[in-house]
Amino acid sequence: MKKLSLQSAVVGASGEHLVLSNLLRLNLVAGKAPDNTKDYDLIVLNKDGTSSSPIQVKTTIRKERGWILQKKHENEIKNLFFCFVKMEANSDKTEIYIIDSKTVAHVVKTSHKIYLKLPGLKGQKHGDSTMRKLYRDYNSIAGLRSKNYKKYLTKSELKFLSKYSDGWLDKYKNAWHLISK
């Protein structure tokens, strides 16, 4: 297993604790999963204790347009939710987006397929890798790669870019109700 730098570990732990504190504030029964639990960081029970949901937290403090994921995130995991946390290093400003695994899997898989079809900045073909990203605006990412990007994509792929353009994440911001069902 690749060893995380101290800064990455601290950022990740900060995001997990922030999400956990929000869940507890909402009067939900929640806690950290044991360290190195595969696929999730937190677990939360619904209010009557009849069902649980695992939560994977992804945190960034960079001024990036998204969060780093992996190829495995192209596959839905039943009842899993993602909490995407954006923090600013020198501020208390944070954003948390709560998204179900099915949506994340669809967005990550489709966007990677599009990425492979588009030429790189110098016109080269993109190589495949296990890295994926969840972006705030997929439309602008495609436009940056090629001014004529539309000629490389199908109508459904262009529709995807339009649907997942700037603002698509807004409905997931602080959407704690998705977890507390």
PDB file of C-alpha atoms in Angstrom:
ATOM      1  CA  MET A   1       0.000   0.000   0.000  1.00  0.00           C
ATOM      2  CA  LYS A   2       1.309   3.420  -0.940  1.00  0.00           C
ATOM      3  CA  LYS A   3       2.181   5.492   2.106  1.00  0.00           C
ATOM      4  CA  LEU A   4       0.357   8.829   2.273  1.00  0.00           C
ATOM      5  CA  SER A   5       2.267  11.971   3.008  1.00  0.00           C
ATOM      6  CA  LEU A   6       1.466  13.529   6.359  1.00  0.00           C
ATOM      7  CA  GLN A   7      -0.298  16.441   4.708  1.00  0.00           C
ATOM      8  CA  SER A   8      -2.594  14.160   2.656  1.00  0.00           C
ATOM      9  CA  ALA A   9      -3.395  12.066   5.720  1.00  0.00           C
ATOM     10  CA  VAL A  10      -4.238  15.170   7.751  1.00  0.00           C
ATOM     11  CA  VAL A  11      -6.427  16.578   4.978  1.00  0.00           C
ATOM     12  CA  GLY A  12      -8.288  13.269   4.653  1.00  0.00           C
ATOM     13  CA  ALA A  13      -8.801  12.959   8.406  1.00  0.00           C
ATOM     14  CA  SER A  14     -10.022  16.566   8.553  1.00  0.00           C
ATOM     15  CA  GLY A  15     -12.667  15.865   5.923  1.00  0.00           C
ATOM     16  CA  GLU A  16     -13.801  12.682   7.635  1.00  0.00           C
ATOM     17  CA  HIS A  17     -14.154  14.415  11.001  1.00  0.00           C
ATOM     18  CA  LEU A  18     -16.006  17.339   9.433  1.00  0.00           C
ATOM     19  CA  VAL A  19     -18.523  14.998   7.802  1.00  0.00           C
ATOM     20  CA  LEU A  20     -18.845  12.952  10.998  1.00  0.00           C
ATOM     21  CA  SER A  21     -19.530  16.063  13.078  1.00  0.00           C
ATOM     22  CA  ASN A  22     -22.280  17.097  10.642  1.00  0.00           C
ATOM     23  CA  LEU A  23     -23.903  13.669  10.839  1.00  0.00           C
ATOM     24  CA  LEU A  24     -23.855  13.753  14.640  1.00  0.00           C
ATOM     25  CA  ARG A  25     -25.204  17.317  14.637  1.00  0.00           C
ATOM     26  CA  LEU A  26     -28.154  16.005  12.617  1.00  0.00           C
ATOM     27  CA  ASN A  27     -28.840  13.498  15.412  1.00  0.00           C
ATOM     28  CA  LEU A  28     -27.791  10.501  13.327  1.00  0.00           C
ATOM     29  CA  VAL A  29     -25.933   7.535  14.788  1.00  0.00           C
ATOM     30  CA  ALA A  30     -22.597   7.648  12.976  1.00  0.00           C
ATOM     31  CA  GLY A  31     -18.986   6.701  13.514  1.00  0.00           C
ATOM     32  CA  LYS A  32     -15.657   6.077  11.866  1.00  0.00           C
ATOM     33  CA  ALA A  33     -15.181   2.736  10.195  1.00  0.00           C
ATOM     34  CA  PRO A  34     -12.102   0.799  11.303  1.00  0.00           C
ATOM     35  CA  ASP A  35      -8.922   2.086   9.634  1.00  0.00           C
ATOM     36  CA  ASN A  36      -8.240   0.567   6.208  1.00  0.00           C
ATOM     37  CA  THR A  37     -11.862  -0.525   5.731  1.00  0.00           C
ATOM     38  CA  LYS A  38     -12.258  -1.130   2.017  1.00  0.00           C
ATOM     39  CA  ASP A  39     -14.460   1.342   0.129  1.00  0.00           C
ATOM     40  CA  TYR A  40     -15.692   3.530   2.999  1.00  0.00           C
ATOM     41  CA  ASP A  41     -14.588   5.724   5.890  1.00  0.00           C
ATOM     42  CA  LEU A  42     -17.743   6.272   7.971  1.00  0.00           C
ATOM     43  CA  ILE A  43     -20.938   4.391   8.742  1.00  0.00           C
ATOM     44  CA  VAL A  44     -24.306   5.933   9.597  1.00  0.00           C
ATOM     45  CA  LEU A  45     -27.552   4.368  10.802  1.00  0.00           C
ATOM     46  CA  ASN A  46     -30.958   5.724   9.955  1.00  0.00           C
ATOM     47  CA  LYS A  47     -32.960   7.252  12.820  1.00  0.00           C
ATOM     48  CA  ASP A  48     -34.760   4.026  13.752  1.00  0.00           C
ATOM     49  CA  GLY A  49     -31.620   1.883  13.388  1.00  0.00           C
ATOM     50  CA  THR A  50     -33.106  -0.418  10.759  1.00  0.00           C
ATOM     51  CA  SER A  51     -30.608   0.323   7.991  1.00  0.00           C
ATOM     52  CA  SER A  52     -27.100   1.647   7.565  1.00  0.00           C
ATOM     53  CA  SER A  53     -25.162   3.459   4.896  1.00  0.00           C
ATOM     54  CA  PRO A  54     -21.419   3.453   4.411  1.00  0.00           C
ATOM     55  CA  ILE A  55     -19.838   6.780   3.477  1.00  0.00           C
ATOM     56  CA  GLN A  56     -16.642   7.432   1.569  1.00  0.00           C
ATOM     57  CA  VAL A  57     -15.159  10.881   2.149  1.00  0.00           C
ATOM     58  CA  LYS A  58     -12.992  12.583  -0.471  1.00  0.00           C
ATOM     59  CA  THR A  59     -11.364  15.836   0.588  1.00  0.00           C
ATOM     60  CA  THR A  60      -9.381  18.455  -1.290  1.00  0.00           C
ATOM     61  CA  ILE A  61      -7.794  21.711  -0.187  1.00  0.00           C
ATOM     62  CA  ARG A  62      -6.426  22.526  -3.604  1.00  0.00           C
ATOM     63  CA  LYS A  63      -7.935  25.094  -5.916  1.00  0.00           C
ATOM     64  CA  GLU A  64      -8.757  22.289  -8.300  1.00  0.00           C
ATOM     65  CA  ARG A  65     -11.976  21.792 -10.138  1.00  0.00           C
ATOM     66  CA  GLY A  66     -12.655  18.401  -8.599  1.00  0.00           C
ATOM     67  CA  TRP A  67     -11.678  15.344  -6.594  1.00  0.00           C
ATOM     68  CA  ILE A  68      -9.404  12.446  -7.466  1.00  0.00           C
ATOM     69  CA  LEU A  69     -11.005   9.005  -7.691  1.00  0.00           C
ATOM     70  CA  GLN A  70     -10.016   5.603  -9.054  1.00  0.00           C
ATOM     71  CA  LYS A  71     -11.284   3.198 -11.712  1.00  0.00           C
ATOM     72  CA  LYS A  72     -13.022   1.150  -8.986  1.00  0.00           C
ATOM     73  CA  HIS A  73     -15.380   4.105  -8.464  1.00  0.00           C
ATOM     74  CA  GLU A  74     -16.945   3.370 -11.875  1.00  0.00           C
ATOM     75  CA  ASN A  75     -18.854   0.578 -10.140  1.00  0.00           C
ATOM     76  CA  GLU A  76     -21.830   1.293  -7.921  1.00  0.00           C
ATOM     77  CA  ILE A  77     -21.721   0.024  -4.342  1.00  0.00           C
ATOM     78  CA  LYS A  78     -25.163  -0.542  -2.818  1.00  0.00           C
ATOM     79  CA  ASN A  79     -26.140   2.042  -0.150  1.00  0.00           C
ATOM     80  CA  LEU A  80     -22.760   3.839  -0.416  1.00  0.00           C
ATOM     81  CA  PHE A  81     -22.686   7.625  -0.326  1.00  0.00           C
ATOM     82  CA  PHE A  82     -19.789   9.885  -1.143  1.00  0.00           C
ATOM     83  CA  CYS A  83     -19.118  13.096   0.721  1.00  0.00           C
ATOM     84  CA  PHE A  84     -16.922  15.358  -1.396  1.00  0.00           C
ATOM     85  CA  VAL A  85     -15.351  17.974   0.842  1.00  0.00           C
ATOM     86  CA  LYS A  86     -13.699  21.156  -0.408  1.00  0.00           C
ATOM     87  CA  MET A  87     -11.676  23.044   2.194  1.00  0.00           C
ATOM     88  CA  GLU A  88      -9.546  26.129   1.963  1.00  0.00           C
ATOM     89  CA  ALA A  89      -6.166  25.861   3.672  1.00  0.00           C
ATOM     90  CA  ASN A  90      -6.198  29.323   5.276  1.00  0.00           C
ATOM     91  CA  SER A  91      -9.921  29.697   5.876  1.00  0.00           C
ATOM     92  CA  ASP A  92     -12.799  28.019   7.661  1.00  0.00           C
ATOM     93  CA  LYS A  93     -14.792  28.000   4.425  1.00  0.00           C
ATOM     94  CA  THR A  94     -15.851  24.475   3.473  1.00  0.00           C
ATOM     95  CA  GLU A  95     -18.255  22.855   1.054  1.00  0.00           C
ATOM     96  CA  ILE A  96     -19.677  19.345   1.338  1.00  0.00           C
ATOM     97  CA  TYR A  97     -21.470  17.533  -1.482  1.00  0.00           C
ATOM     98  CA  ILE A  98     -23.356  14.306  -0.727  1.00  0.00           C
ATOM     99  CA  ILE A  99     -23.784  12.056  -3.769  1.00  0.00           C
ATOM    100  CA  ASP A 100     -24.982   8.453  -4.071  1.00  0.00           C
ATOM    101  CA  SER A 101     -22.641   5.802  -5.462  1.00  0.00           C
ATOM    102  CA  LYS A 102     -24.823   5.146  -8.526  1.00  0.00           C
ATOM    103  CA  THR A 103     -24.508   8.779  -9.669  1.00  0.00           C
ATOM    104  CA  VAL A 104     -20.772   8.891  -8.967  1.00  0.00           C
ATOM    105  CA  ALA A 105     -20.230   5.634 -10.893  1.00  0.00           C
ATOM    106  CA  HIS A 106     -22.176   6.940 -13.900  1.00  0.00           C
ATOM    107  CA  VAL A 107     -20.416  10.315 -13.966  1.00  0.00           C
ATOM    108  CA  VAL A 108     -16.925   8.874 -13.480  1.00  0.00           C
ATOM    109  CA  LYS A 109     -17.356   6.106 -16.057  1.00  0.00           C
ATOM    110  CA  THR A 110     -18.918   8.324 -18.721  1.00  0.00           C
ATOM    111  CA  SER A 111     -16.490  11.202 -18.231  1.00  0.00           C
ATOM    112  CA  HIS A 112     -13.482   8.892 -18.480  1.00  0.00           C
ATOM    113  CA  LYS A 113     -14.831   7.419 -21.706  1.00  0.00           C
ATOM    114  CA  ILE A 114     -15.127  10.970 -23.062  1.00  0.00           C
ATOM    115  CA  TYR A 115     -11.619  11.853 -21.838  1.00  0.00           C
ATOM    116  CA  LEU A 116     -10.163   8.916 -23.780  1.00  0.00           C
ATOM    117  CA  LYS A 117     -11.903  10.045 -26.973  1.00  0.00           C
ATOM    118  CA  LEU A 118     -10.672  13.634 -26.785  1.00  0.00           C
ATOM    119  CA  PRO A 119      -7.165  14.582 -27.914  1.00  0.00           C
ATOM    120  CA  GLY A 120      -4.658  15.841 -25.379  1.00  0.00           C
ATOM    121  CA  LEU A 121      -3.481  19.456 -25.280  1.00  0.00           C
ATOM    122  CA  LYS A 122      -0.878  18.709 -27.970  1.00  0.00           C
ATOM    123  CA  GLY A 123      -3.269  16.600 -30.054  1.00  0.00           C
ATOM    124  CA  GLN A 124      -2.000  13.279 -28.711  1.00  0.00           C
ATOM    125  CA  LYS A 125      -4.187  10.307 -27.810  1.00  0.00           C
ATOM    126  CA  HIS A 126      -4.793   9.956 -24.085  1.00  0.00           C
ATOM    127  CA  GLY A 127      -3.452   6.846 -22.415  1.00  0.00           C
ATOM    128  CA  ASP A 128      -5.693   4.942 -20.044  1.00  0.00           C
ATOM    129  CA  SER A 129      -4.932   4.802 -16.331  1.00  0.00           C
ATOM    130  CA  THR A 130      -6.717   3.920 -13.106  1.00  0.00           C
ATOM    131  CA  MET A 131      -7.081   7.580 -12.096  1.00  0.00           C
ATOM    132  CA  ARG A 132     -10.472   9.241 -12.452  1.00  0.00           C
ATOM    133  CA  LYS A 133     -11.803  12.641 -11.378  1.00  0.00           C
ATOM    134  CA  LEU A 134     -15.108  14.026 -10.274  1.00  0.00           C
ATOM    135  CA  TYR A 135     -15.236  17.539 -11.724  1.00  0.00           C
ATOM    136  CA  ARG A 136     -17.413  20.521 -10.905  1.00  0.00           C
ATOM    137  CA  ASP A 137     -17.768  21.295 -14.623  1.00  0.00           C
ATOM    138  CA  TYR A 138     -17.204  18.619 -17.258  1.00  0.00           C
ATOM    139  CA  ASN A 139     -18.191  20.904 -20.116  1.00  0.00           C
ATOM    140  CA  SER A 140     -15.317  23.311 -19.545  1.00  0.00           C
ATOM    141  CA  ILE A 141     -12.845  20.448 -19.186  1.00  0.00           C
ATOM    142  CA  ALA A 142     -13.814  19.111 -22.627  1.00  0.00           C
ATOM    143  CA  GLY A 143     -13.550  22.581 -24.146  1.00  0.00           C
ATOM    144  CA  LEU A 144     -10.054  23.035 -22.781  1.00  0.00           C
ATOM    145  CA  ARG A 145      -8.834  19.876 -24.485  1.00  0.00           C
ATOM    146  CA  SER A 146      -9.861  20.802 -28.022  1.00  0.00           C
ATOM    147  CA  LYS A 147     -11.650  23.721 -29.594  1.00  0.00           C
ATOM    148  CA  ASN A 148     -13.350  21.231 -31.901  1.00  0.00           C
ATOM    149  CA  TYR A 149     -14.170  18.671 -29.217  1.00  0.00           C
ATOM    150  CA  LYS A 150     -17.721  18.189 -30.478  1.00  0.00           C
ATOM    151  CA  LYS A 151     -16.495  16.322 -33.563  1.00  0.00           C
ATOM    152  CA  TYR A 152     -15.048  13.558 -31.357  1.00  0.00           C
ATOM    153  CA  LEU A 153     -18.196  12.866 -29.345  1.00  0.00           C
ATOM    154  CA  THR A 154     -21.637  11.346 -29.804  1.00  0.00           C
ATOM    155  CA  LYS A 155     -24.851  13.260 -29.134  1.00  0.00           C
ATOM    156  CA  SER A 156     -25.318  11.442 -25.831  1.00  0.00           C
ATOM    157  CA  GLU A 157     -21.767  12.350 -24.757  1.00  0.00           C
ATOM    158  CA  LEU A 158     -22.378  16.009 -25.650  1.00  0.00           C
ATOM    159  CA  LYS A 159     -25.630  15.860 -23.664  1.00  0.00           C
ATOM    160  CA  PHE A 160     -23.671  14.440 -20.718  1.00  0.00           C
ATOM    161  CA  LEU A 161     -21.205  17.364 -20.874  1.00  0.00           C
ATOM    162  CA  SER A 162     -24.085  19.817 -20.913  1.00  0.00           C
ATOM    163  CA  LYS A 163     -25.916  18.122 -18.025  1.00  0.00           C
ATOM    164  CA  TYR A 164     -22.778  17.935 -15.884  1.00  0.00           C
ATOM    165  CA  SER A 165     -21.567  21.455 -16.568  1.00  0.00           C
ATOM    166  CA  ASP A 166     -21.016  24.215 -14.009  1.00  0.00           C
ATOM    167  CA  GLY A 167     -23.705  24.045 -11.337  1.00  0.00           C
ATOM    168  CA  TRP A 168     -24.554  20.345 -11.573  1.00  0.00           C
ATOM    169  CA  LEU A 169     -23.208  19.776  -8.055  1.00  0.00           C
ATOM    170  CA  ASP A 170     -25.403  22.482  -6.501  1.00  0.00           C
ATOM    171  CA  LYS A 171     -28.289  20.121  -5.697  1.00  0.00           C
ATOM    172  CA  TYR A 172     -25.881  17.894  -3.753  1.00  0.00           C
ATOM    173  CA  LYS A 173     -24.419  20.658  -1.583  1.00  0.00           C
ATOM    174  CA  ASN A 174     -25.273  19.870   2.052  1.00  0.00           C
ATOM    175  CA  ALA A 175     -27.822  17.290   0.844  1.00  0.00           C
ATOM    176  CA  TRP A 176     -27.762  15.493   4.202  1.00  0.00           C
ATOM    177  CA  HIS A 177     -31.360  14.386   3.647  1.00  0.00           C
ATOM    178  CA  LEU A 178     -30.066  11.802   1.141  1.00  0.00           C
ATOM    179  CA  ILE A 179     -28.207   9.988   3.926  1.00  0.00           C
ATOM    180  CA  SER A 180     -30.807  10.368   6.662  1.00  0.00           C
ATOM    181  CA  LYS A 181     -33.590   8.575   4.753  1.00  0.00           C
TER     182      LYS A 181
END
